[in-house]
């Protein structure tokens, strides 16, 4: 378990160093993600301790968002000032991106199983 | 113990990192409990409940966010390693990925660009400030990455976190209805679109409805994380640099 966490941290550290060194606008952890992903592709069979460690970190992934989310208390004024563009972007853009992507993929993906009744697809 | 004693006790406790950390875990545990009680209703999002409870406690006790974050930073820190760990579920989708790589890559890039471009154009047209625009742009990717991107392009990470979570909730609650209206019946396409537009919160929802939709959603979310992190900062610097 310690070795697996160490490996994950090494990937992140590598990502942070690369991001800093080459002045990349990409966050360090994302470079770490790519590195680990390619490492797994090369290894083909990931060690169980690594997959266990990753799964444990991700079970309550949403808990990790809480401290940042509480930062909303420092943003009340900005939210009040820009409430209309924020609300419009959140609702319209999200649903637009979702529907257009789904339409594109339903055309491009090779034919397969479909939803029998659209009503069930809540 | 009279009121002054309690106040003094809180003044003492609020300077300890243990307090912020404990409040975070307790609030999330309550949120998660309510989420399960509600039969995993997406409107009872544990993150939203936890944030609301903590914000209320901070407000009632007059505790500044910085003092709370002293303790909460230990949880916050794990976002980095957890983002790296996303490589593992992504790796599990390698077989799917290999079968339709060009289509999937194109779909992710398309969805990523529609999500960020429509967000920036719409918010700009409605008069959002430049900081708000930069904070909103990466709203369709998972929170830690979105916050990292926002920071890179001059946004406010705290505002981004709130917008990302709200995006996930909008996608997970309204998305299926809108896709039904558009007569979209392919589970793979529906799941994929959910992952691209509504990241982890959408993926969690997709898994509850259909296994195939969930797998495609997770795949799209992971790839979109990379696509958006690689494209937005460059596009932003190129356009507004």
Short mmCIF file of C-alpha atoms in Angstrom, two decimals:
data_model
loop_
_atom_site.label_atom_id
_atom_site.label_comp_id
_atom_site.label_asym_id
_atom_site.label_seq_id
_atom_site.Cartn_x
_atom_site.Cartn_y
_atom_site.Cartn_z
CA UNK A 1 0.00 0.00 0.00
CA UNK A 2 2.81 2.41 0.94
CA UNK A 3 4.67 1.52 -2.26
CA UNK A 4 1.53 2.17 -4.31
CA UNK A 5 0.92 5.58 -2.69
CA UNK A 6 4.59 6.38 -3.17
CA UNK A 7 4.30 5.53 -6.87
CA UNK A 8 1.25 7.77 -7.25
CA UNK A 9 3.06 10.63 -5.48
CA UNK A 10 6.17 10.10 -7.63
CA UNK A 11 3.98 10.43 -10.76
CA UNK A 12 2.43 13.62 -9.38
CA UNK A 13 5.81 15.04 -8.39
CA UNK A 14 7.17 14.26 -11.85
CA UNK A 15 4.13 16.05 -13.35
CA UNK A 16 4.62 19.11 -11.13
CA UNK A 17 8.34 19.27 -12.01
CA UNK A 18 7.70 18.92 -15.77
CA UNK A 19 4.90 21.52 -15.62
CA UNK A 20 7.16 23.96 -13.75
CA UNK A 21 10.34 23.27 -15.72
CA UNK A 22 8.78 23.72 -19.18
CA UNK A 23 6.36 26.38 -17.94
CA UNK A 24 3.40 24.30 -19.19
CA UNK A 25 -0.15 25.57 -18.56
CA UNK A 26 -1.22 21.96 -17.82
CA UNK A 27 -1.67 21.11 -14.11
CA UNK A 28 1.00 18.76 -12.72
CA UNK A 29 -1.43 16.02 -11.58
CA UNK A 30 -2.77 15.70 -15.16
CA UNK A 31 0.77 15.07 -16.46
CA UNK A 32 1.09 12.53 -13.62
CA UNK A 33 -2.18 10.89 -14.77
CA UNK A 34 -0.88 10.59 -18.34
CA UNK A 35 2.44 9.19 -17.09
CA UNK A 36 0.74 6.57 -14.92
CA UNK A 37 -1.69 5.66 -17.72
CA UNK A 38 1.15 5.00 -20.17
CA UNK A 39 3.03 3.11 -17.47
CA UNK A 40 -0.03 0.84 -17.05
CA UNK A 41 -0.31 0.38 -20.84
CA UNK A 42 3.31 -0.79 -20.95
CA UNK A 43 2.94 -3.02 -17.88
CA UNK A 44 -0.41 -4.41 -19.16
CA UNK A 45 -1.21 -6.08 -15.80
CA UNK A 46 -1.27 -3.43 -13.04
CA UNK A 47 -0.22 -4.69 -9.57
CA UNK A 48 -3.19 -5.23 -7.25
CA UNK A 49 -1.77 -2.97 -4.52
CA UNK A 50 -1.77 -0.10 -7.03
CA UNK A 51 -5.34 -0.66 -8.21
CA UNK A 52 -6.46 -1.04 -4.57
CA UNK A 53 -4.75 2.20 -3.57
CA UNK A 54 -6.26 4.04 -6.56
CA UNK A 55 -9.73 2.66 -5.87
CA UNK A 56 -9.46 3.66 -2.20
CA UNK A 57 -8.49 7.20 -3.15
CA UNK A 58 -11.39 7.41 -5.59
CA UNK A 59 -14.21 5.82 -3.51
CA UNK A 60 -14.91 9.14 -1.82
CA UNK A 61 -13.47 11.31 -4.56
CA UNK A 62 -16.27 13.83 -3.99
CA UNK A 63 -15.22 14.36 -0.32
CA UNK A 64 -11.98 15.87 -1.62
CA UNK A 65 -13.96 18.67 -3.34
CA UNK A 66 -15.48 19.93 -0.09
CA UNK A 67 -12.69 22.21 1.23
CA UNK A 68 -12.42 23.97 -2.15
CA UNK A 69 -16.19 24.19 -2.44
CA UNK A 70 -16.50 25.89 0.96
CA UNK A 71 -14.42 28.64 -0.69
CA UNK A 72 -17.79 29.81 -2.04
CA UNK A 73 -18.10 31.84 1.19
CA UNK A 74 -15.30 34.08 -0.11
CA UNK A 75 -17.03 34.47 -3.50
CA UNK A 76 -20.50 35.68 -2.52
CA UNK A 77 -19.96 39.18 -3.97
CA UNK A 78 -18.74 37.81 -7.29
CA UNK A 79 -21.65 35.38 -7.49
CA UNK A 80 -24.09 38.22 -6.80
CA UNK A 81 -22.50 40.43 -9.46
CA UNK A 82 -22.28 37.80 -12.19
CA UNK A 83 -25.22 35.57 -11.29
CA UNK A 84 -26.90 35.72 -14.73
CA UNK A 85 -23.90 34.73 -16.92
CA UNK A 86 -22.92 32.07 -14.37
CA UNK A 87 -26.41 30.54 -14.22
CA UNK A 88 -26.80 30.67 -18.01
CA UNK A 89 -23.42 29.02 -18.59
CA UNK A 90 -24.10 26.36 -15.99
CA UNK A 91 -27.46 25.33 -17.39
CA UNK A 92 -27.45 26.12 -21.13
CA UNK A 93 -23.82 25.29 -21.99
CA UNK A 94 -23.79 22.07 -19.98
CA UNK A 95 -26.96 20.72 -21.58
CA UNK A 96 -25.91 21.94 -25.05
CA UNK A 97 -22.53 20.20 -24.81
CA UNK A 98 -24.24 17.04 -23.55
CA UNK A 99 -26.89 16.82 -26.28
CA UNK A 100 -24.53 17.71 -29.15
CA UNK A 101 -21.91 15.20 -27.96
CA UNK A 102 -24.56 12.48 -27.57
CA UNK A 103 -25.95 13.21 -31.08
CA UNK A 104 -22.46 13.08 -32.59
CA UNK A 105 -21.54 9.84 -30.82
CA UNK A 106 -24.83 8.12 -31.68
CA UNK A 107 -24.05 8.81 -35.35
CA UNK A 108 -20.36 7.82 -35.20
CA UNK A 109 -20.25 4.79 -32.89
CA UNK A 110 -20.79 1.44 -34.63
CA UNK A 111 -24.41 0.24 -34.19
CA UNK A 112 -25.16 -1.75 -31.02
CA UNK A 113 -27.57 -2.00 -28.10
CA UNK A 114 -30.12 0.80 -27.69
CA UNK A 115 -32.54 1.96 -25.03
CA UNK A 116 -35.81 0.09 -25.54
CA UNK A 117 -38.00 2.85 -24.21
CA UNK A 118 -36.69 6.38 -23.92
CA UNK A 119 -39.00 6.83 -20.91
CA UNK A 120 -36.89 4.37 -18.92
CA UNK A 121 -33.80 6.38 -19.48
CA UNK A 122 -34.19 8.71 -16.56
CA UNK B 1 -19.77 26.85 31.74
CA UNK B 2 -21.08 30.28 30.77
CA UNK B 3 -21.19 31.93 27.37
CA UNK B 4 -17.79 33.64 27.63
CA UNK B 5 -16.15 30.30 28.40
CA UNK B 6 -17.74 28.73 25.31
CA UNK B 7 -16.63 31.67 23.16
CA UNK B 8 -13.10 31.40 24.50
CA UNK B 9 -13.11 27.67 23.92
CA UNK B 10 -14.16 28.21 20.29
CA UNK B 11 -11.50 30.91 19.82
CA UNK B 12 -8.97 28.34 20.99
CA UNK B 13 -10.39 25.47 18.90
CA UNK B 14 -10.80 27.48 15.70
CA UNK B 15 -7.03 27.98 15.55
CA UNK B 16 -6.40 24.23 15.58
CA UNK B 17 -6.17 22.38 12.23
CA UNK B 18 -7.98 19.45 13.86
CA UNK B 19 -11.21 21.48 14.00
CA UNK B 20 -11.37 22.26 10.27
CA UNK B 21 -10.51 18.68 9.39
CA UNK B 22 -13.12 17.25 11.78
CA UNK B 23 -15.85 19.61 10.56
CA UNK B 24 -15.11 18.57 6.94
CA UNK B 25 -15.39 14.85 7.62
CA UNK B 26 -18.44 15.13 9.88
CA UNK B 27 -20.29 17.39 7.39
CA UNK B 28 -19.51 15.01 4.52
CA UNK B 29 -20.59 12.00 6.58
CA UNK B 30 -23.93 13.72 7.25
CA UNK B 31 -24.26 14.62 3.56
CA UNK B 32 -23.51 11.06 2.48
CA UNK B 33 -25.95 9.64 5.01
CA UNK B 34 -28.73 11.93 3.72
CA UNK B 35 -27.83 10.99 0.12
CA UNK B 36 -28.30 7.30 0.92
CA UNK B 37 -31.48 7.98 2.91
CA UNK B 38 -32.91 9.78 -0.14
CA UNK B 39 -32.32 6.67 -2.30
CA UNK B 40 -29.32 8.33 -3.92
CA UNK B 41 -31.37 11.20 -5.30
CA UNK B 42 -28.96 13.40 -7.33
CA UNK B 43 -30.56 16.49 -5.77
CA UNK B 44 -29.27 15.32 -2.35
CA UNK B 45 -25.65 15.67 -3.44
CA UNK B 46 -23.36 14.95 -0.44
CA UNK B 47 -20.85 17.60 -1.56
CA UNK B 48 -23.50 20.30 -1.72
CA UNK B 49 -24.89 19.32 1.69
CA UNK B 50 -21.40 19.29 3.23
CA UNK B 51 -20.49 22.69 1.76
CA UNK B 52 -23.75 24.23 2.94
CA UNK B 53 -23.34 22.81 6.48
CA UNK B 54 -19.73 24.01 6.79
CA UNK B 55 -20.53 27.44 5.33
CA UNK B 56 -23.32 27.72 7.91
CA UNK B 57 -20.98 26.77 10.79
CA UNK B 58 -18.33 29.26 9.61
CA UNK B 59 -20.96 31.98 9.29
CA UNK B 60 -22.52 31.34 12.71
CA UNK B 61 -19.15 31.22 14.49
CA UNK B 62 -17.63 34.07 12.49
CA UNK B 63 -14.69 31.87 11.48
CA UNK B 64 -12.73 33.07 8.42
CA UNK B 65 -12.27 30.63 5.52
CA UNK B 66 -8.47 30.75 5.93
CA UNK B 67 -8.75 29.44 9.52
CA UNK B 68 -11.02 26.60 8.36
CA UNK B 69 -8.67 25.74 5.50
CA UNK B 70 -5.77 25.28 7.97
CA UNK B 71 -7.36 21.95 8.79
CA UNK B 72 -9.25 21.23 5.57
CA UNK B 73 -6.05 21.44 3.52
CA UNK B 74 -5.21 17.85 4.50
CA UNK B 75 -8.29 16.66 2.62
CA UNK B 76 -7.70 19.17 -0.18
CA UNK B 77 -4.16 17.90 -0.67
CA UNK B 78 -5.45 14.45 -1.67
CA UNK B 79 -7.04 15.90 -4.83
CA UNK B 80 -3.65 15.77 -6.59
CA UNK B 81 -2.91 12.09 -5.92
CA UNK B 82 -6.56 11.20 -6.61
CA UNK B 83 -6.31 12.87 -10.04
CA UNK B 84 -3.22 10.77 -10.82
CA UNK B 85 -5.14 7.69 -9.61
CA UNK B 86 -7.82 8.31 -12.30
CA UNK B 87 -5.33 6.55 -14.61
CA UNK B 88 -6.45 3.21 -13.11
CA UNK B 89 -10.19 3.33 -14.03
CA UNK B 90 -9.17 4.79 -17.38
CA UNK B 91 -6.82 1.86 -17.95
CA UNK B 92 -9.71 -0.55 -17.31
CA UNK B 93 -11.42 0.94 -20.39
CA UNK B 94 -8.44 0.26 -22.66
CA UNK B 95 -10.27 -2.46 -24.62
CA UNK B 96 -13.18 -0.12 -25.45
CA UNK B 97 -10.72 2.62 -26.21
CA UNK B 98 -8.76 0.52 -28.71
CA UNK B 99 -11.92 -0.61 -30.55
CA UNK B 100 -13.07 2.91 -31.47
CA UNK B 101 -10.11 5.17 -30.75
CA UNK B 102 -10.52 7.75 -33.59
CA UNK B 103 -14.27 8.18 -32.92
CA UNK B 104 -13.75 8.47 -29.15
CA UNK B 105 -10.87 10.93 -29.48
CA UNK B 106 -12.90 13.07 -31.87
CA UNK B 107 -15.96 12.94 -29.61
CA UNK B 108 -13.99 14.02 -26.55
CA UNK B 109 -12.32 16.92 -28.33
CA UNK B 110 -15.67 17.99 -29.81
CA UNK B 111 -17.49 17.83 -26.46
CA UNK B 112 -14.66 19.55 -24.62
CA UNK B 113 -14.58 22.44 -27.09
CA UNK B 114 -18.39 22.85 -27.23
CA UNK B 115 -18.57 22.87 -23.41
CA UNK B 116 -15.84 25.46 -22.89
CA UNK B 117 -16.49 27.62 -25.98
CA UNK B 118 -20.26 27.87 -25.42
CA UNK B 119 -19.63 28.67 -21.75
CA UNK B 120 -17.16 31.46 -22.47
CA UNK B 121 -19.19 32.96 -25.35
CA UNK B 122 -22.50 32.87 -23.46
CA UNK B 123 -21.07 34.25 -20.21
CA UNK B 124 -19.12 36.92 -22.10
CA UNK B 125 -22.24 37.98 -24.04
CA UNK B 126 -24.12 38.31 -20.74
CA UNK B 127 -21.40 40.57 -19.34
CA UNK B 128 -19.35 38.35 -17.00
CA UNK B 129 -16.07 39.79 -15.69
CA UNK B 130 -12.79 38.36 -17.10
CA UNK B 131 -12.07 36.52 -13.80
CA UNK B 132 -15.51 34.93 -13.90
CA UNK B 133 -15.00 33.86 -17.54
CA UNK B 134 -11.68 32.22 -16.72
CA UNK B 135 -13.23 30.54 -13.68
CA UNK B 136 -16.15 29.17 -15.72
CA UNK B 137 -14.23 27.97 -18.82
CA UNK B 138 -13.10 24.57 -17.44
CA UNK B 139 -16.40 23.82 -15.64
CA UNK B 140 -17.02 20.46 -17.35
CA UNK B 141 -13.92 18.66 -16.04
CA UNK B 142 -13.37 17.16 -12.63
CA UNK B 143 -12.83 19.73 -9.85
CA UNK B 144 -9.08 19.43 -9.08
CA UNK B 145 -8.15 19.71 -12.74
CA UNK B 146 -10.66 22.49 -13.39
CA UNK B 147 -9.23 24.45 -10.44
CA UNK B 148 -5.71 23.94 -11.77
CA UNK B 149 -6.74 25.16 -15.23
CA UNK B 150 -8.61 28.16 -13.82
CA UNK B 151 -5.56 29.16 -11.83
CA UNK B 152 -3.38 28.91 -14.94
CA UNK B 153 -5.61 31.23 -16.98
CA UNK B 154 -6.34 33.81 -14.30
CA UNK B 155 -9.58 32.52 -12.80
CA UNK B 156 -10.58 32.14 -9.17
CA UNK B 157 -10.17 28.46 -8.16
CA UNK B 158 -12.79 28.69 -5.38
CA UNK B 159 -15.39 30.00 -7.85
CA UNK B 160 -14.41 27.26 -10.30
CA UNK B 161 -14.95 24.58 -7.66
CA UNK B 162 -18.49 25.81 -7.02
CA UNK B 163 -19.28 26.05 -10.76
CA UNK B 164 -17.87 22.58 -11.50
CA UNK B 165 -19.98 20.99 -8.80
CA UNK B 166 -23.07 22.88 -9.98
CA UNK B 167 -22.36 21.77 -13.57
CA UNK B 168 -22.25 18.13 -12.47
CA UNK B 169 -25.55 18.47 -10.66
CA UNK B 170 -27.26 20.21 -13.60
CA UNK B 171 -25.98 17.53 -15.99
CA UNK B 172 -26.95 14.62 -13.76
CA UNK B 173 -30.45 15.91 -12.96
CA UNK B 174 -31.58 17.62 -16.20
CA UNK B 175 -29.34 15.83 -18.73
CA UNK B 176 -31.31 12.55 -19.04
CA UNK B 177 -34.60 14.42 -19.63
CA UNK B 178 -33.05 16.62 -22.32
CA UNK B 179 -31.47 13.59 -24.03
CA UNK B 180 -34.87 11.85 -24.00
CA UNK B 181 -36.40 14.91 -25.66
CA UNK B 182 -33.68 14.71 -28.33
CA UNK B 183 -34.66 11.04 -28.84
CA UNK B 184 -31.19 9.76 -28.01
CA UNK B 185 -31.39 6.03 -27.35
CA UNK B 186 -27.83 4.72 -27.59
CA UNK B 187 -26.59 4.01 -24.04
CA UNK B 188 -22.99 4.39 -25.12
CA UNK B 189 -23.58 7.83 -26.64
CA UNK B 190 -25.67 8.96 -23.65
CA UNK B 191 -23.06 7.84 -21.12
CA UNK B 192 -20.24 9.32 -23.14
CA UNK B 193 -21.98 12.71 -23.35
CA UNK B 194 -22.69 12.59 -19.60
CA UNK B 195 -19.01 12.07 -18.83
CA UNK B 196 -17.87 14.84 -21.16
CA UNK B 197 -20.36 17.46 -19.95
CA UNK B 198 -20.89 16.52 -16.28
CA UNK B 199 -17.64 14.79 -15.16
CA UNK B 200 -17.69 12.59 -12.02
CA UNK B 201 -21.13 13.57 -10.77
CA UNK B 202 -22.60 12.68 -14.18
CA UNK B 203 -20.61 9.44 -14.27
CA UNK B 204 -21.90 8.39 -10.85
CA UNK B 205 -25.43 8.97 -12.17
CA UNK B 206 -24.80 7.08 -15.42
CA UNK B 207 -23.57 4.01 -13.51
CA UNK B 208 -26.83 3.88 -11.55
CA UNK B 209 -28.90 3.79 -14.74
CA UNK B 210 -26.93 1.46 -17.00
CA UNK B 211 -23.59 -0.34 -16.79
CA UNK B 212 -22.65 0.45 -20.40
CA UNK B 213 -23.57 4.11 -19.98
CA UNK B 214 -21.44 4.22 -16.81
CA UNK B 215 -18.39 2.69 -18.47
CA UNK B 216 -18.58 5.09 -21.42
CA UNK B 217 -19.16 7.99 -19.06
CA UNK B 218 -16.06 7.12 -17.00
CA UNK B 219 -14.01 6.75 -20.15
CA UNK B 220 -15.19 10.09 -21.54
CA UNK B 221 -14.63 11.84 -18.20
CA UNK B 222 -11.04 10.61 -17.95
CA UNK B 223 -10.17 11.51 -21.52
CA UNK B 224 -11.94 14.86 -21.26
CA UNK B 225 -9.87 15.68 -18.19
CA UNK B 226 -6.77 15.33 -20.31
CA UNK B 227 -8.22 16.94 -23.45
CA UNK B 228 -9.48 20.01 -21.61
CA UNK B 229 -6.35 20.39 -19.50
CA UNK B 230 -4.27 20.24 -22.67
CA UNK B 231 -6.45 22.48 -24.88
CA UNK B 232 -8.01 25.26 -22.75
CA UNK B 233 -4.79 26.81 -21.40
CA UNK B 234 -3.24 26.96 -24.87
CA UNK B 235 -6.41 28.28 -26.54
CA UNK B 236 -6.85 30.83 -23.76
CA UNK B 237 -3.31 32.17 -24.03
CA UNK B 238 -3.62 32.21 -27.80
CA UNK B 239 -6.92 34.15 -27.76
CA UNK B 240 -6.52 36.44 -24.76
CA UNK B 241 -2.78 36.03 -24.00
#
